[in-house]
Short mmCIF file of N, CA, C and O in Angstrom, two decimals:
data_model
loop_
_atom_site.label_atom_id
_atom_site.label_comp_id
_atom_site.label_asym_id
_atom_site.label_seq_id
_atom_site.Cartn_x
_atom_site.Cartn_y
_atom_site.Cartn_z
N MET A 1 43.84 -4.04 -40.69
CA MET A 1 42.72 -5.46 -40.08
C MET A 1 41.49 -5.41 -39.61
O MET A 1 40.85 -6.41 -40.05
N ALA A 2 41.88 -4.87 -38.21
CA ALA A 2 40.91 -4.90 -37.14
C ALA A 2 39.71 -3.98 -37.25
O ALA A 2 40.14 -2.96 -37.89
N ASN A 3 38.33 -4.07 -37.07
CA ASN A 3 37.37 -3.35 -36.51
C ASN A 3 37.51 -2.27 -36.05
O ASN A 3 37.15 -2.58 -34.84
N PRO A 4 37.90 -0.84 -35.98
CA PRO A 4 37.85 -0.43 -34.79
C PRO A 4 37.00 -0.26 -33.97
O PRO A 4 36.66 0.12 -33.15
N SER A 5 35.12 -0.88 -34.09
CA SER A 5 34.45 -1.01 -33.28
C SER A 5 34.67 -1.67 -32.10
O SER A 5 33.80 -1.60 -31.28
N ASN A 6 35.08 -2.21 -32.49
CA ASN A 6 35.55 -3.88 -31.51
C ASN A 6 36.90 -3.37 -30.70
O ASN A 6 36.62 -4.09 -29.57
N PHE A 7 37.17 -2.04 -30.91
CA PHE A 7 37.72 -1.69 -29.60
C PHE A 7 37.15 -0.81 -28.92
O PHE A 7 37.83 -0.09 -28.22
N GLN A 8 36.11 -0.78 -29.28
CA GLN A 8 35.47 0.51 -28.07
C GLN A 8 34.98 -0.28 -26.53
O GLN A 8 34.99 -1.67 -26.57
N PRO A 9 35.09 0.07 -25.51
CA PRO A 9 35.16 -0.33 -24.20
C PRO A 9 33.73 -1.19 -24.23
O PRO A 9 32.24 -0.73 -24.35
N ILE A 10 33.25 -2.49 -23.14
CA ILE A 10 31.78 -2.83 -23.52
C ILE A 10 31.87 -1.89 -21.90
O ILE A 10 29.83 -1.85 -22.22
N PHE A 11 32.26 -2.02 -20.86
CA PHE A 11 31.36 -1.20 -19.98
C PHE A 11 31.54 0.41 -19.87
O PHE A 11 32.49 0.68 -20.09
N THR A 12 30.37 1.00 -19.30
CA THR A 12 31.01 2.61 -19.10
C THR A 12 31.73 2.75 -18.17
O THR A 12 31.73 1.69 -16.94
N GLN A 13 32.76 3.87 -17.52
CA GLN A 13 33.62 3.93 -16.31
C GLN A 13 32.49 4.11 -15.17
O GLN A 13 32.56 3.63 -14.15
N GLU A 14 31.35 4.53 -15.25
CA GLU A 14 29.77 4.59 -13.94
C GLU A 14 29.70 3.07 -14.03
O GLU A 14 29.36 2.95 -12.33
N GLN A 15 29.53 2.34 -15.20
CA GLN A 15 29.15 1.14 -14.41
C GLN A 15 30.10 0.28 -14.08
O GLN A 15 29.46 -0.96 -13.04
N LEU A 16 31.18 0.29 -13.78
CA LEU A 16 31.98 0.02 -13.06
C LEU A 16 32.14 0.27 -11.78
O LEU A 16 32.83 -0.32 -11.19
N THR A 17 32.31 1.48 -12.03
CA THR A 17 32.33 2.22 -10.51
C THR A 17 31.04 1.64 -9.47
O THR A 17 31.29 1.09 -8.42
N THR A 18 30.11 1.51 -10.32
CA THR A 18 29.25 0.69 -9.72
C THR A 18 28.73 -1.04 -9.15
O THR A 18 28.96 -1.01 -8.07
N SER A 19 29.73 -1.38 -9.67
CA SER A 19 30.04 -2.83 -9.50
C SER A 19 31.02 -2.61 -8.40
O SER A 19 30.37 -3.63 -7.77
N LEU A 20 31.85 -1.92 -7.96
CA LEU A 20 33.04 -2.20 -7.55
C LEU A 20 32.30 -1.93 -6.09
O LEU A 20 32.49 -2.12 -4.89
N ARG A 21 31.40 -0.85 -5.51
CA ARG A 21 30.87 0.07 -4.67
C ARG A 21 29.57 -1.25 -4.69
O ARG A 21 29.97 -1.99 -3.21
N ALA A 22 29.18 -1.84 -5.27
CA ALA A 22 28.05 -3.42 -4.74
C ALA A 22 28.70 -4.30 -4.47
O ALA A 22 28.80 -4.96 -3.63
N THR A 23 30.15 -4.57 -4.71
CA THR A 23 30.66 -5.83 -4.55
C THR A 23 31.99 -5.41 -2.96
O THR A 23 31.95 -6.59 -2.33
N SER A 24 31.69 -4.95 -2.87
CA SER A 24 32.58 -3.41 -1.48
C SER A 24 30.86 -4.14 -0.71
O SER A 24 31.15 -4.34 0.93
N LEU A 25 29.73 -4.00 -0.92
CA LEU A 25 28.76 -4.47 -0.22
C LEU A 25 28.02 -5.22 0.16
O LEU A 25 27.99 -6.20 1.40
N ALA A 26 28.88 -6.07 -0.45
CA ALA A 26 28.45 -7.94 -0.23
C ALA A 26 29.09 -8.67 0.89
O ALA A 26 27.87 -9.15 1.38
N THR A 27 30.06 -7.91 1.13
CA THR A 27 30.06 -8.76 2.57
C THR A 27 29.76 -8.40 4.13
O THR A 27 28.88 -9.05 4.60
N LEU A 28 28.94 -7.18 3.53
CA LEU A 28 27.72 -6.82 4.90
C LEU A 28 26.42 -7.92 4.42
O LEU A 28 25.99 -8.02 5.26
N ILE A 29 26.25 -7.75 3.06
CA ILE A 29 24.85 -8.59 3.18
C ILE A 29 25.16 -9.72 3.34
O ILE A 29 23.91 -10.35 4.31
N ILE A 30 26.13 -10.23 3.30
CA ILE A 30 26.02 -12.19 3.59
C ILE A 30 26.16 -12.12 4.55
O ILE A 30 25.77 -13.23 5.42
N CYS A 31 26.94 -11.22 5.74
CA CYS A 31 27.02 -11.52 7.11
C CYS A 31 25.75 -11.19 7.63
O CYS A 31 24.87 -12.27 8.70
N ASN A 32 24.52 -10.03 7.17
CA ASN A 32 23.49 -9.94 7.62
C ASN A 32 22.76 -11.45 7.53
O ASN A 32 21.64 -11.52 7.98
N ALA A 33 22.84 -11.71 5.89
CA ALA A 33 21.96 -13.31 5.70
C ALA A 33 22.47 -14.45 7.03
O ALA A 33 21.51 -15.08 6.79
N ILE A 34 23.54 -14.07 7.51
CA ILE A 34 24.33 -14.91 8.48
C ILE A 34 23.79 -15.22 9.66
O ILE A 34 23.25 -15.93 10.38
N ILE A 35 23.42 -14.02 9.59
CA ILE A 35 22.59 -13.60 11.29
C ILE A 35 21.72 -14.03 11.77
O ILE A 35 21.14 -14.24 12.69
N MET A 36 20.46 -14.00 10.60
CA MET A 36 19.33 -13.83 11.15
C MET A 36 19.10 -15.42 10.64
O MET A 36 19.79 -16.13 9.87
N ASP A 37 18.23 -15.32 12.02
CA ASP A 37 18.17 -16.84 12.50
C ASP A 37 16.63 -17.28 12.56
O ASP A 37 15.68 -16.93 13.59
N VAL A 38 16.52 -18.15 11.51
CA VAL A 38 14.93 -18.47 11.34
C VAL A 38 14.33 -18.91 12.49
O VAL A 38 13.10 -18.69 13.11
N GLU A 39 14.51 -19.63 13.56
CA GLU A 39 14.25 -20.77 14.74
C GLU A 39 13.74 -19.52 15.38
O GLU A 39 13.55 -19.80 16.46
N LYS A 40 15.03 -19.03 16.13
CA LYS A 40 15.07 -17.20 16.95
C LYS A 40 13.68 -17.11 17.01
O LYS A 40 13.19 -16.53 17.38
N LEU A 41 13.66 -16.51 15.27
CA LEU A 41 12.37 -15.84 14.67
C LEU A 41 10.87 -16.12 15.15
O LEU A 41 10.38 -16.31 15.94
N HIS A 42 11.08 -17.98 15.07
CA HIS A 42 9.99 -18.27 15.18
C HIS A 42 9.98 -18.65 16.17
O HIS A 42 8.25 -18.53 17.05
N ASN A 43 10.52 -18.34 17.25
CA ASN A 43 10.36 -18.65 18.60
C ASN A 43 9.81 -17.83 19.39
O ASN A 43 9.38 -17.49 20.27
N ASP A 44 9.95 -16.63 18.90
CA ASP A 44 9.99 -15.53 19.54
C ASP A 44 8.21 -15.30 19.35
O ASP A 44 7.61 -14.39 19.75
N ILE A 45 8.22 -15.21 17.78
CA ILE A 45 6.53 -15.25 17.39
C ILE A 45 5.89 -16.50 18.68
O ILE A 45 4.91 -16.06 19.27
N CYS A 46 6.16 -17.46 18.32
CA CYS A 46 5.48 -18.61 19.53
C CYS A 46 5.12 -18.05 20.84
O CYS A 46 4.41 -17.84 21.41
N SER A 47 6.17 -17.58 21.32
CA SER A 47 6.28 -17.33 22.84
C SER A 47 5.27 -15.51 23.03
O SER A 47 4.84 -15.16 23.94
N ALA A 48 5.47 -15.04 22.04
CA ALA A 48 4.48 -13.69 21.50
C ALA A 48 3.07 -14.04 21.26
O ALA A 48 2.17 -13.08 21.87
N LEU A 49 2.53 -15.05 21.08
CA LEU A 49 1.25 -15.46 20.73
C LEU A 49 0.78 -15.48 22.21
O LEU A 49 -0.57 -14.34 22.05
N PRO A 50 1.08 -15.71 23.03
CA PRO A 50 -0.09 -16.00 24.53
C PRO A 50 0.25 -14.68 24.91
O PRO A 50 -1.33 -14.19 25.82
N LEU A 51 0.50 -13.28 24.83
CA LEU A 51 0.67 -11.50 25.40
C LEU A 51 -0.55 -11.06 24.13
O LEU A 51 -0.90 -10.00 24.52
N ASN A 52 -0.72 -11.58 22.94
CA ASN A 52 -1.48 -10.20 22.01
C ASN A 52 -2.93 -11.33 22.40
O ASN A 52 -3.21 -12.73 22.66
N PRO A 53 -3.48 -10.13 22.63
CA PRO A 53 -5.24 -10.02 22.53
C PRO A 53 -5.77 -11.32 21.71
O PRO A 53 -6.71 -11.99 21.13
N ILE A 54 -5.19 -10.92 20.51
CA ILE A 54 -6.17 -11.41 19.35
C ILE A 54 -5.59 -13.09 19.41
O ILE A 54 -6.71 -14.14 18.87
N SER A 55 -4.19 -13.32 19.35
CA SER A 55 -4.08 -14.68 19.30
C SER A 55 -4.20 -15.56 20.55
O SER A 55 -4.55 -16.86 20.40
N ALA A 56 -4.49 -14.84 21.60
CA ALA A 56 -4.58 -15.34 22.70
C ALA A 56 -5.84 -16.28 22.84
O ALA A 56 -6.20 -16.94 23.07
N ALA A 57 -6.98 -15.41 21.88
CA ALA A 57 -8.39 -15.90 22.06
C ALA A 57 -8.17 -17.08 20.95
O ALA A 57 -9.27 -17.96 21.42
N HIS A 58 -7.17 -17.60 20.29
CA HIS A 58 -6.79 -18.68 19.46
C HIS A 58 -6.36 -19.59 20.36
O HIS A 58 -6.10 -20.61 19.46
N LEU A 59 -5.56 -20.06 20.99
CA LEU A 59 -5.27 -20.62 21.64
C LEU A 59 -5.49 -21.19 23.16
O LEU A 59 -6.68 -21.10 23.54
N PRO A 60 -5.45 -22.09 23.38
CA PRO A 60 -4.61 -23.20 22.74
C PRO A 60 -4.62 -24.17 21.45
O PRO A 60 -3.85 -24.84 21.03
N THR A 61 -6.40 -24.67 21.64
CA THR A 61 -6.83 -24.74 20.22
C THR A 61 -7.73 -23.87 19.22
O THR A 61 -8.46 -23.20 20.10
N PRO A 62 -7.67 -23.53 18.20
CA PRO A 62 -8.35 -23.21 17.62
C PRO A 62 -9.84 -23.19 17.09
O PRO A 62 -9.71 -24.23 16.48
N THR A 63 -10.62 -22.47 17.85
CA THR A 63 -11.75 -23.38 17.30
C THR A 63 -12.61 -22.13 15.99
O THR A 63 -13.30 -22.88 15.42
N ALA A 64 -12.18 -21.54 15.58
CA ALA A 64 -13.00 -20.49 14.59
C ALA A 64 -11.47 -20.73 13.07
O ALA A 64 -10.90 -21.61 13.43
N PRO A 65 -12.98 -20.87 12.43
CA PRO A 65 -12.75 -21.59 11.25
C PRO A 65 -11.17 -20.21 10.40
O PRO A 65 -11.12 -19.51 11.16
N ASN A 66 -10.40 -21.17 9.84
CA ASN A 66 -9.42 -20.48 9.07
C ASN A 66 -8.23 -19.92 10.18
O ASN A 66 -7.30 -19.58 9.47
N TRP A 67 -8.57 -20.90 11.28
CA TRP A 67 -7.52 -20.35 12.13
C TRP A 67 -6.78 -21.80 12.26
O TRP A 67 -7.63 -23.08 12.66
N THR A 68 -5.66 -22.04 12.63
CA THR A 68 -4.66 -23.72 12.88
C THR A 68 -3.51 -23.20 14.04
O THR A 68 -2.79 -21.98 13.59
N LEU A 69 -3.56 -24.05 14.09
CA LEU A 69 -2.19 -24.40 14.68
C LEU A 69 -0.66 -25.61 13.96
O LEU A 69 -1.54 -26.52 14.00
N ASP A 70 0.10 -24.87 13.89
CA ASP A 70 0.76 -26.32 13.10
C ASP A 70 1.79 -26.62 14.44
O ASP A 70 2.12 -26.51 15.15
N GLU A 71 2.56 -28.01 13.87
CA GLU A 71 2.92 -29.10 14.72
C GLU A 71 4.31 -27.64 15.20
O GLU A 71 4.78 -28.38 16.90
N SER A 72 5.30 -26.51 15.25
CA SER A 72 5.54 -26.12 15.62
C SER A 72 5.23 -24.78 16.52
O SER A 72 6.45 -24.76 16.85
N GLY A 73 4.17 -25.01 16.37
CA GLY A 73 3.19 -23.72 17.45
C GLY A 73 3.05 -22.42 17.15
O GLY A 73 2.76 -21.62 17.89
N LEU A 74 3.15 -22.43 15.73
CA LEU A 74 2.93 -21.35 14.82
C LEU A 74 1.93 -21.12 14.60
O LEU A 74 0.61 -22.06 13.82
N LEU A 75 0.71 -20.00 15.67
CA LEU A 75 -0.78 -19.87 15.19
C LEU A 75 -0.93 -19.30 13.64
O LEU A 75 -0.09 -18.47 12.85
N ARG A 76 -1.62 -19.45 12.58
CA ARG A 76 -1.79 -19.84 11.55
C ARG A 76 -3.97 -19.00 11.56
O ARG A 76 -4.40 -20.08 11.81
N GLN A 77 -3.63 -17.83 10.26
CA GLN A 77 -4.45 -17.78 9.97
C GLN A 77 -4.93 -17.87 8.42
O GLN A 77 -3.68 -16.86 7.88
N TYR A 78 -5.97 -18.52 7.74
CA TYR A 78 -5.69 -18.98 6.18
C TYR A 78 -4.53 -19.19 5.86
O TYR A 78 -3.93 -19.06 4.56
N ASP A 79 -3.81 -20.34 6.49
CA ASP A 79 -2.65 -20.75 6.02
C ASP A 79 -1.37 -20.16 6.25
O ASP A 79 -0.52 -19.90 5.39
N ARG A 80 -1.94 -18.54 6.86
CA ARG A 80 -0.60 -18.01 6.50
C ARG A 80 -0.02 -17.57 7.95
O ARG A 80 -1.00 -17.82 9.30
N ILE A 81 1.87 -17.95 9.00
CA ILE A 81 1.77 -17.39 9.90
C ILE A 81 0.87 -16.11 10.67
O ILE A 81 1.67 -14.89 10.29
N TYR A 82 0.63 -15.67 11.70
CA TYR A 82 0.10 -14.93 12.11
C TYR A 82 0.94 -14.12 12.80
O TYR A 82 1.65 -14.77 14.11
N ILE A 83 1.46 -12.77 13.02
CA ILE A 83 2.55 -12.06 13.39
C ILE A 83 1.45 -11.35 14.67
O ILE A 83 1.45 -10.41 13.92
N PRO A 84 2.27 -12.09 16.02
CA PRO A 84 1.45 -11.01 17.07
C PRO A 84 2.32 -9.08 16.65
O PRO A 84 3.52 -9.27 16.31
N ASP A 85 1.72 -7.85 16.95
CA ASP A 85 2.44 -7.10 17.27
C ASP A 85 3.20 -6.76 18.17
O ASP A 85 2.36 -6.70 19.13
N ALA A 86 3.84 -7.50 18.85
CA ALA A 86 5.09 -7.43 19.99
C ALA A 86 6.41 -7.24 19.47
O ALA A 86 6.77 -8.65 18.87
N ASN A 87 7.35 -6.44 20.65
CA ASN A 87 9.12 -7.11 20.29
C ASN A 87 9.43 -6.81 18.50
O ASN A 87 10.29 -7.49 18.17
N ASP A 88 8.80 -5.63 18.11
CA ASP A 88 9.09 -5.42 16.16
C ASP A 88 9.24 -6.77 15.84
O ASP A 88 9.69 -6.92 14.86
N LEU A 89 8.18 -7.55 16.19
CA LEU A 89 8.37 -8.97 15.31
C LEU A 89 7.91 -8.50 13.80
O LEU A 89 8.80 -9.27 12.62
N CYS A 90 7.44 -7.84 12.78
CA CYS A 90 6.95 -7.58 12.19
C CYS A 90 8.21 -6.84 11.30
O CYS A 90 8.58 -7.28 9.89
N LEU A 91 8.53 -6.51 11.93
CA LEU A 91 9.83 -5.67 11.39
C LEU A 91 11.25 -6.63 11.36
O LEU A 91 11.67 -6.98 10.54
N LYS A 92 11.27 -7.23 12.16
CA LYS A 92 12.19 -8.44 12.42
C LYS A 92 11.78 -9.84 10.49
O LYS A 92 12.46 -9.97 9.60
N VAL A 93 10.57 -9.77 10.57
CA VAL A 93 9.73 -10.99 9.15
C VAL A 93 10.56 -10.03 8.67
O VAL A 93 11.03 -10.65 7.28
N LEU A 94 10.34 -8.61 8.39
CA LEU A 94 10.40 -7.81 7.09
C LEU A 94 11.87 -7.90 6.58
O LEU A 94 12.25 -7.79 5.65
N GLN A 95 12.68 -7.66 7.80
CA GLN A 95 14.13 -8.04 7.39
C GLN A 95 14.60 -9.33 7.11
O GLN A 95 15.47 -9.33 6.29
N TYR A 96 13.61 -10.50 7.66
CA TYR A 96 14.47 -11.59 7.44
C TYR A 96 13.88 -11.14 5.71
O TYR A 96 15.04 -12.97 5.15
N LYS A 97 12.91 -11.43 5.57
CA LYS A 97 12.74 -11.84 3.89
C LYS A 97 13.02 -10.54 2.92
O LYS A 97 12.81 -11.16 1.49
N HIS A 98 13.58 -9.84 3.12
CA HIS A 98 13.45 -8.51 2.54
C HIS A 98 15.60 -8.31 2.38
O HIS A 98 15.45 -8.40 1.12
N ASP A 99 16.01 -8.54 3.24
CA ASP A 99 17.37 -8.36 3.27
C ASP A 99 17.91 -9.60 3.15
O ASP A 99 19.17 -9.45 3.42
N HIS A 100 17.68 -10.21 2.91
CA HIS A 100 18.64 -12.28 2.94
C HIS A 100 18.75 -11.25 1.51
O HIS A 100 18.02 -11.64 0.37
N ILE A 101 19.89 -12.49 1.10
CA ILE A 101 20.73 -12.48 -0.12
C ILE A 101 20.32 -12.44 -0.80
O ILE A 101 20.27 -12.12 -1.91
N LEU A 102 19.52 -14.34 -0.77
CA LEU A 102 18.27 -14.47 -1.63
C LEU A 102 17.16 -14.19 -2.39
O LEU A 102 16.39 -14.20 -2.82
N SER A 103 16.39 -13.09 -1.69
CA SER A 103 15.55 -12.12 -1.77
C SER A 103 16.07 -11.03 -1.93
O SER A 103 16.84 -10.62 -2.08
N GLY A 104 14.65 -10.03 -1.78
CA GLY A 104 14.76 -8.63 -1.72
C GLY A 104 13.67 -8.49 -3.09
O GLY A 104 13.11 -9.23 -4.06
N HIS A 105 14.09 -6.97 -4.13
CA HIS A 105 13.72 -6.94 -5.07
C HIS A 105 14.65 -6.34 -6.05
O HIS A 105 15.83 -6.34 -5.73
N PHE A 106 14.49 -6.35 -6.98
CA PHE A 106 15.76 -6.38 -8.46
C PHE A 106 15.24 -5.05 -8.52
O PHE A 106 16.06 -4.62 -9.75
N GLY A 107 14.98 -3.98 -8.18
CA GLY A 107 14.95 -2.55 -8.74
C GLY A 107 13.95 -2.08 -9.67
O GLY A 107 12.73 -2.87 -9.54
N GLN A 108 13.77 -0.70 -9.13
CA GLN A 108 12.45 -0.57 -10.45
C GLN A 108 12.57 -0.81 -11.80
O GLN A 108 11.68 -0.67 -12.68
N ASN A 109 13.93 -1.51 -12.14
CA ASN A 109 13.59 -2.18 -13.53
C ASN A 109 13.31 -3.60 -14.00
O ASN A 109 13.86 -4.04 -14.68
N LYS A 110 12.67 -4.10 -12.88
CA LYS A 110 12.87 -4.92 -13.18
C LYS A 110 11.97 -6.11 -14.23
O LYS A 110 10.77 -5.56 -14.68
N PRO A 111 12.42 -6.81 -14.58
CA PRO A 111 12.21 -7.59 -16.31
C PRO A 111 10.99 -8.07 -15.49
O PRO A 111 10.62 -9.05 -15.10
N TRP A 112 9.30 -8.24 -16.46
CA TRP A 112 8.11 -9.01 -16.05
C TRP A 112 8.39 -9.51 -17.32
O TRP A 112 8.24 -9.36 -18.52
N THR A 113 8.05 -11.14 -16.69
CA THR A 113 7.86 -12.12 -17.46
C THR A 113 6.72 -12.79 -17.41
O THR A 113 5.94 -12.43 -17.17
#
């Protein structure tokens, strides 16, 4: 009475194995997302600003156009936070933005809309 094609598996064995591997890594990803402290990152950026020659030229009050200092003490150029080249801050920003559980990329087959 039933159509035999209805009894074919929906997922292949490889898809199920990949899914189990991804599930086992979810705990590590969540831990990394929780460990990253954006306030500490901002404080590290603010403390490195006076040590960097480019940002030090714009402190305590930016006089050049396109440079501003926001209320939290972050120096901005063209309304983007300026990250000094010190203490692996650029790497920390990349980790925060890319390794967070809610960010990153969708893989090479990302659907474009």
